[in-house]
Short mmCIF file of N, CA and C in Angstrom, two decimals:
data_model
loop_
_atom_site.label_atom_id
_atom_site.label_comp_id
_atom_site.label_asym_id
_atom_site.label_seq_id
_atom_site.Cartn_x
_atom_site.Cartn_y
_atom_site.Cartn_z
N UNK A 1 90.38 94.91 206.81
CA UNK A 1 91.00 95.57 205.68
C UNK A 1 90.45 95.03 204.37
N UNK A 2 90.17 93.34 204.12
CA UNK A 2 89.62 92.72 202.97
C UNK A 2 88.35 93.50 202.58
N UNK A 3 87.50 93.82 203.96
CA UNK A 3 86.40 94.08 203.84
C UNK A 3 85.88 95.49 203.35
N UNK A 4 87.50 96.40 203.94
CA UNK A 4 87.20 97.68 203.26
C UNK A 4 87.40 98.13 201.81
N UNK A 5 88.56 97.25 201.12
CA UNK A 5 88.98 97.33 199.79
C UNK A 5 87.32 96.63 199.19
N UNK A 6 87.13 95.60 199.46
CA UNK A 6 85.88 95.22 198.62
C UNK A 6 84.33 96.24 198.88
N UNK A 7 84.41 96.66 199.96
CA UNK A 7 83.74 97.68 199.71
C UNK A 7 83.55 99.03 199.08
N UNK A 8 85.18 99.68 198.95
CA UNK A 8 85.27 100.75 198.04
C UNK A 8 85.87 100.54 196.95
N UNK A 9 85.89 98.81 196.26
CA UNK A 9 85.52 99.16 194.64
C UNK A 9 84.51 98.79 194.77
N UNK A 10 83.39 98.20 195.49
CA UNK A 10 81.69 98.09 195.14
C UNK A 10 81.80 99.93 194.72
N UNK A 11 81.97 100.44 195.61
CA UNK A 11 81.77 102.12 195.37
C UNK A 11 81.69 102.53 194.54
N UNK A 12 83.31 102.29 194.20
CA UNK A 12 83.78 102.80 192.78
C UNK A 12 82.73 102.35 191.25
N UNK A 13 82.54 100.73 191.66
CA UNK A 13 82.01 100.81 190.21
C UNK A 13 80.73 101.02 190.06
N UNK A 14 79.80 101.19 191.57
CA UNK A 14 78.56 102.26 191.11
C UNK A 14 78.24 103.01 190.84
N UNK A 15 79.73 104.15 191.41
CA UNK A 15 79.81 105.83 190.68
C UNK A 15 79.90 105.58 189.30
N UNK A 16 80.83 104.67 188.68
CA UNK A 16 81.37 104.62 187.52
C UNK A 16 80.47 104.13 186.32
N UNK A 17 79.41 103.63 186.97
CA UNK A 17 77.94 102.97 186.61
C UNK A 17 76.96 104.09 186.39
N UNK A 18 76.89 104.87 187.41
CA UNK A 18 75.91 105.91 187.62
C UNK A 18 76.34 107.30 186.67
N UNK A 19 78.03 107.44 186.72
CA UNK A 19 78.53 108.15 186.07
C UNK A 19 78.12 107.97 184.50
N UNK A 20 78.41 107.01 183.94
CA UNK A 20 77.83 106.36 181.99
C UNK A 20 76.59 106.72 182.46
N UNK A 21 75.30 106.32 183.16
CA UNK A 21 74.38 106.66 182.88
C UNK A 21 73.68 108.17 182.81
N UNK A 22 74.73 109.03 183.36
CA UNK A 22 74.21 110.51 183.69
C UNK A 22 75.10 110.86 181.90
N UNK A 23 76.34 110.40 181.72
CA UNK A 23 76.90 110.71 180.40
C UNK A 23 75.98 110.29 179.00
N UNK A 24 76.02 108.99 179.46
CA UNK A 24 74.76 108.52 177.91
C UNK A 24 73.49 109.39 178.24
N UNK A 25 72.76 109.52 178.90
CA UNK A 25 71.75 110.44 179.16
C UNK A 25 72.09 111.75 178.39
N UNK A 26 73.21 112.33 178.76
CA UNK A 26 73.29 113.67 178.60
C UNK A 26 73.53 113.54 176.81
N UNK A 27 74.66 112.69 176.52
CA UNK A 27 75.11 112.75 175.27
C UNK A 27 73.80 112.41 173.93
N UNK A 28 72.39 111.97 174.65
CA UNK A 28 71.75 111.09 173.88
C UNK A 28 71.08 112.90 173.78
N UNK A 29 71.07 113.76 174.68
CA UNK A 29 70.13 114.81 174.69
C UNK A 29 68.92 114.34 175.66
N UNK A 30 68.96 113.70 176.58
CA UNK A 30 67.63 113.76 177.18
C UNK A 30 67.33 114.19 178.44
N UNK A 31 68.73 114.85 178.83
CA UNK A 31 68.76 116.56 179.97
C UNK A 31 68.28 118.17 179.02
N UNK A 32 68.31 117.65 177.59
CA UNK A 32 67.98 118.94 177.15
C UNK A 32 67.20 119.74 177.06
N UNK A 33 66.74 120.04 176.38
CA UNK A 33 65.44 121.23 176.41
C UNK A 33 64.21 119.81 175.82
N UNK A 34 62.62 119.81 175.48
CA UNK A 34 61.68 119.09 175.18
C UNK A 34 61.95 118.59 173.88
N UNK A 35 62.15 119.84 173.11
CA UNK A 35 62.23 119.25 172.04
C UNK A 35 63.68 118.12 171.84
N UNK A 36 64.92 118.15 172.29
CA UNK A 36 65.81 117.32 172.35
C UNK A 36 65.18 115.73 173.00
N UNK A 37 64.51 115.87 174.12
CA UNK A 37 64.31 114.47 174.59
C UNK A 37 63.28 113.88 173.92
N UNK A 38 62.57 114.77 172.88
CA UNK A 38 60.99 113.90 171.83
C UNK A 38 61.78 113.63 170.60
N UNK A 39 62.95 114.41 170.13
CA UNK A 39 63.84 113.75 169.39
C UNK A 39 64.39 112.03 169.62
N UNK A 40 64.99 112.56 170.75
CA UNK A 40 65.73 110.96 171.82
C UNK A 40 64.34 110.06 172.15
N UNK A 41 63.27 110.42 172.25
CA UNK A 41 62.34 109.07 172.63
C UNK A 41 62.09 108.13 171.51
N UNK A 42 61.78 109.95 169.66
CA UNK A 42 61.69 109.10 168.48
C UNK A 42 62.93 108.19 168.56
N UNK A 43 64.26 108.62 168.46
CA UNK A 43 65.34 107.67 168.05
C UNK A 43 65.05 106.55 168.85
N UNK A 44 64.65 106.04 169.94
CA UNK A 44 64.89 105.23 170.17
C UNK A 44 63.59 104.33 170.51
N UNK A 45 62.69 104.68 170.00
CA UNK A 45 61.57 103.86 169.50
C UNK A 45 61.46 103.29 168.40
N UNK A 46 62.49 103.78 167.74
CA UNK A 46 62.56 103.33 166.27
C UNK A 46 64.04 102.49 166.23
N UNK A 47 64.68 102.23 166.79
CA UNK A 47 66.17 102.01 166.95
C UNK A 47 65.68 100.43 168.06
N UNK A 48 64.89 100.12 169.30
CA UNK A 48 64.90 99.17 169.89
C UNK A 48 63.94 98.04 169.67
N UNK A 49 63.29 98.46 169.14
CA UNK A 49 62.77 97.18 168.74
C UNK A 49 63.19 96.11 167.57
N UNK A 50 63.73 96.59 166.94
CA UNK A 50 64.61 95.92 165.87
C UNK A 50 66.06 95.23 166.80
N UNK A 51 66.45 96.18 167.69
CA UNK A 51 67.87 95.47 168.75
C UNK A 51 66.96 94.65 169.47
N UNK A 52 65.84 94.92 169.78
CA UNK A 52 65.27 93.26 171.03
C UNK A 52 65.14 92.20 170.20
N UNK A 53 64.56 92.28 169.10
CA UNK A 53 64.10 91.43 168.01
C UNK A 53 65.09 90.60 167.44
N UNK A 54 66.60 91.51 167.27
CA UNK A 54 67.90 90.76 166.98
C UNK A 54 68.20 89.99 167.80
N UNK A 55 68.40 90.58 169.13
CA UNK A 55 68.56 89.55 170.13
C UNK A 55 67.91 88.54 170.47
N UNK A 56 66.66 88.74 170.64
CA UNK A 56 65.88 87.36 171.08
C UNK A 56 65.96 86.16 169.61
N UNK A 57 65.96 86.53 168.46
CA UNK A 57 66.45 85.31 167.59
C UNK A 57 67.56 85.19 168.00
N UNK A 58 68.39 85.96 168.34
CA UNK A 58 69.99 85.33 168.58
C UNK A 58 70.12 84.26 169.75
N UNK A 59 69.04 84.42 170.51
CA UNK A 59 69.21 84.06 171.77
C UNK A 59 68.25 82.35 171.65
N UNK A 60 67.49 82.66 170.84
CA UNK A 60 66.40 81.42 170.53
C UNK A 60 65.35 81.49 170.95
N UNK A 61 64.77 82.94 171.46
CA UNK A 61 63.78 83.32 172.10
C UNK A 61 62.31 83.93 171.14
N UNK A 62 61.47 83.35 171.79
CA UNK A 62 60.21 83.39 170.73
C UNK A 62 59.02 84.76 171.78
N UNK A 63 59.32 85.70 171.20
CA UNK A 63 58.59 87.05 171.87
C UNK A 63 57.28 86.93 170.83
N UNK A 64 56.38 87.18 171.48
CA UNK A 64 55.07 87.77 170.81
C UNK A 64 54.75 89.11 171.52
N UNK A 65 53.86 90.09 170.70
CA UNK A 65 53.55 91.62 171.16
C UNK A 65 52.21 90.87 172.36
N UNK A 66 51.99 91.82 172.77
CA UNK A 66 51.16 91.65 174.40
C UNK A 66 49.61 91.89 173.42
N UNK A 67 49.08 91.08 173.81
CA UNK A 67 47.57 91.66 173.54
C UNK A 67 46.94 92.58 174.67
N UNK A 68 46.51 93.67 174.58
CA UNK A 68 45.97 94.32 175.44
C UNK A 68 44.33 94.28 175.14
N UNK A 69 43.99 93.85 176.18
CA UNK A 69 42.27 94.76 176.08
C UNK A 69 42.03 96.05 175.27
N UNK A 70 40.41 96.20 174.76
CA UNK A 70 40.19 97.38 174.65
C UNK A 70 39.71 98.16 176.07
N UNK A 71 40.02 99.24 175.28
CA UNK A 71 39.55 100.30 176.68
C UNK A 71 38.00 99.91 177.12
N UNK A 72 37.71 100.60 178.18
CA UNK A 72 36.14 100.51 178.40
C UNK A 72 35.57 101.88 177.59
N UNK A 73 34.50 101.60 177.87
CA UNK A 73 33.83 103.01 177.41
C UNK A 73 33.27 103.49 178.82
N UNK A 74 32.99 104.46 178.46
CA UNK A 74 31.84 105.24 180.18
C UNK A 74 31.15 105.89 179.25
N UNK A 75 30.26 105.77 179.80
CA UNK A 75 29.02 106.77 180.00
C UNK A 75 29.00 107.87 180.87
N UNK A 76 29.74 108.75 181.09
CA UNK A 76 29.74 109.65 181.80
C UNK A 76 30.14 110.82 181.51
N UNK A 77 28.83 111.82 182.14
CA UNK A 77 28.70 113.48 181.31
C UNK A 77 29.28 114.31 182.57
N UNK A 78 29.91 115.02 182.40
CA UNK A 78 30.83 116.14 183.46
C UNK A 78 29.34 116.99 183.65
N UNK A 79 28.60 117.49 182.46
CA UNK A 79 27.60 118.43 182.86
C UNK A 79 26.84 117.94 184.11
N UNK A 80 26.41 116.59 183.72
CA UNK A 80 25.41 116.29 184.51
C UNK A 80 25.63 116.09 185.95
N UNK A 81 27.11 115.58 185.99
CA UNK A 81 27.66 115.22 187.50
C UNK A 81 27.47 116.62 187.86
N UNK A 82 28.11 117.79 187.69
CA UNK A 82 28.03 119.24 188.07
C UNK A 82 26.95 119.35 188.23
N UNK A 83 25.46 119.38 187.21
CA UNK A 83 24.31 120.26 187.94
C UNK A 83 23.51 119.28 189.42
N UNK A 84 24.21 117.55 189.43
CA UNK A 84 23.63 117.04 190.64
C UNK A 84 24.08 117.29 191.28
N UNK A 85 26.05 118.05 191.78
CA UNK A 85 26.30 118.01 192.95
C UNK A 85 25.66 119.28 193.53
N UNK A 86 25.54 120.05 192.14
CA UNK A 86 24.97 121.82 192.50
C UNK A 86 23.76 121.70 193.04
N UNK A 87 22.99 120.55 192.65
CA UNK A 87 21.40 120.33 193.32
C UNK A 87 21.51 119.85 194.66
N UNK A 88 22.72 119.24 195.02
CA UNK A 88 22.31 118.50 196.40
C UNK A 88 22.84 119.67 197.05
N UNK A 89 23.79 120.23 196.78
CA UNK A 89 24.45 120.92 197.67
C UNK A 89 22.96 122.36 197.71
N UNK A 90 22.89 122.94 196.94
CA UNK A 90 21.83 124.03 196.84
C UNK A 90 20.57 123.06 197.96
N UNK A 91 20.18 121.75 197.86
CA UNK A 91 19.01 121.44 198.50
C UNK A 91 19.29 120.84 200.02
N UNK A 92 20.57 121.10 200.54
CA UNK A 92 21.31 120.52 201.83
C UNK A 92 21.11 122.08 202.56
N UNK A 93 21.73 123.16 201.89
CA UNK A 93 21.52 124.84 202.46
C UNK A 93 20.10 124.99 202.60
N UNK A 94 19.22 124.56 201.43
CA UNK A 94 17.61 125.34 202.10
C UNK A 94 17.27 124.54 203.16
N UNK A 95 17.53 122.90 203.29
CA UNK A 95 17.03 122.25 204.64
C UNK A 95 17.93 122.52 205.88
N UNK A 96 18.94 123.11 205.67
CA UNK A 96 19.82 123.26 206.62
C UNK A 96 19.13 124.06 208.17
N UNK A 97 18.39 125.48 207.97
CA UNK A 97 18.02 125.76 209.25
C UNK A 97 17.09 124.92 209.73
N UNK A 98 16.43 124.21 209.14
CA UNK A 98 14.95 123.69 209.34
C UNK A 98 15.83 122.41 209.87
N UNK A 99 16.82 121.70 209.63
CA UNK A 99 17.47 120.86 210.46
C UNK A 99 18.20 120.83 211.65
N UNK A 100 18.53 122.34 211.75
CA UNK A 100 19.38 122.98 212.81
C UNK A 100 18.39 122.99 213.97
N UNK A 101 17.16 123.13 213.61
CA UNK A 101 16.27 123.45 214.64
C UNK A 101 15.83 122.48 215.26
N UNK A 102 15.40 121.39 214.57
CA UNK A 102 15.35 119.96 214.78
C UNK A 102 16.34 119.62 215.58
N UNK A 103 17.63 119.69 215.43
CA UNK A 103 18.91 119.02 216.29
C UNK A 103 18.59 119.80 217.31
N UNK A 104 18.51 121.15 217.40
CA UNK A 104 18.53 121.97 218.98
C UNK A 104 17.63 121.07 219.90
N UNK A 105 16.50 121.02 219.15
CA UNK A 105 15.34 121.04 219.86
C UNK A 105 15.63 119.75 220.95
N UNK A 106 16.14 118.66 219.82
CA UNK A 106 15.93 117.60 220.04
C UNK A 106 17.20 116.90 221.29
N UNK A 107 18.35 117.82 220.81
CA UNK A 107 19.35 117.83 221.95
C UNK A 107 19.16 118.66 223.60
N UNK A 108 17.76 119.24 223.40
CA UNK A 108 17.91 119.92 224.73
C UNK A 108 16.85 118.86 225.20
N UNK A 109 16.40 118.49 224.50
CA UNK A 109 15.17 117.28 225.09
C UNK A 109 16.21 115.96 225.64
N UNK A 110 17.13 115.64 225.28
CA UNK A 110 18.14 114.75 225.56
C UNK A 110 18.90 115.55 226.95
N UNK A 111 19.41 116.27 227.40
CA UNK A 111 19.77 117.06 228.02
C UNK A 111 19.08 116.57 228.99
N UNK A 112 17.90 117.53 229.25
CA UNK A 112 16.76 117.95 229.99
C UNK A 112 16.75 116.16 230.83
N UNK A 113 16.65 115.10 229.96
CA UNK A 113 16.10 113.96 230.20
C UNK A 113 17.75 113.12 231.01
N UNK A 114 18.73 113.45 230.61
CA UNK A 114 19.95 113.50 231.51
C UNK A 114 19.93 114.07 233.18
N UNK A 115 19.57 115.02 233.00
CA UNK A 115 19.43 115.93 234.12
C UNK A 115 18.33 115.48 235.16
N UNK A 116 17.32 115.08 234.68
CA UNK A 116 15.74 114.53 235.75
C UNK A 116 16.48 113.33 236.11
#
C-alpha cells in the first residue's frame, strides 16, 4: 500500500510537471502559428542571458562565452562533382557490353574447366 501511494504522487507530480510545461509553452505562444514562436525565440534570447548572468554572480560563478573555432572552408564545386559523376557513369555504359562479353566468355571457360 506504502508503495502504491508513493507511486501515484510520483504520477501526479509528473503530470503536474508536464502539465506547466505544455501551459507555459502554450501561454509563451510557441504552439502557435511561425510567426508567434520567432516572436517567443526573440523574447527569450533577449530576456536569458541577462537571467543566467544574474544568477551566476549571485551564485559566485565565473562563466566565460565558449570560444568556437572558425568554420573550415572547402573547396568544393557542385558543377564539377556533377560533370565527373556524369563522366564515369556515361564511360561505365560504353565499356559495359565490351565487359559483358569478357565475363561470358571468361565464365564459360571456368565452367568448361569445372566440368573436364
Amino acid at each position: 500500500l506504502n508503495c502504491f501511494i508513493f507511486d501515484s504522487f510520483r504520477f501526479l507530480i509528473k503530470g503536474g510537471l508536464a502539465g506547466a510545461a505544455v501551459y507555459v509553452a502554450y501561454d509563451q505562444g510557441l504552439l502557435g502559428s511561425g510567426k508567434q514562436g520567432a516572436e517567443a525565440l526573440k523574447k527569450a534570447q533577449e530576456t536569458l542571458p541577462p537571467a543566467i548572468q544574474e544568477w551566476t554572480n549571485y551564485l559566485g560563478w565565473e562563466v566565460r562565452a565558449p570560444q568556437l573555432p572558425p568554420t573550415p572552408k572547402f573547396d568544393f564545386s557542385i558543377s564539377d562533382s556533377w560533370n565527373k559523376g556524369v563522366h564515369t557513369v556515361v564511360s561505365a555504359l560504353s565499356v559495359a557490353p565490351t565487359r559483358a562479353c569478357e565475363y561470358t566468355t571468361e565464365g564459360w571457360k571456368y565452367v568448361k574447366d569445372l566440368v573436364k
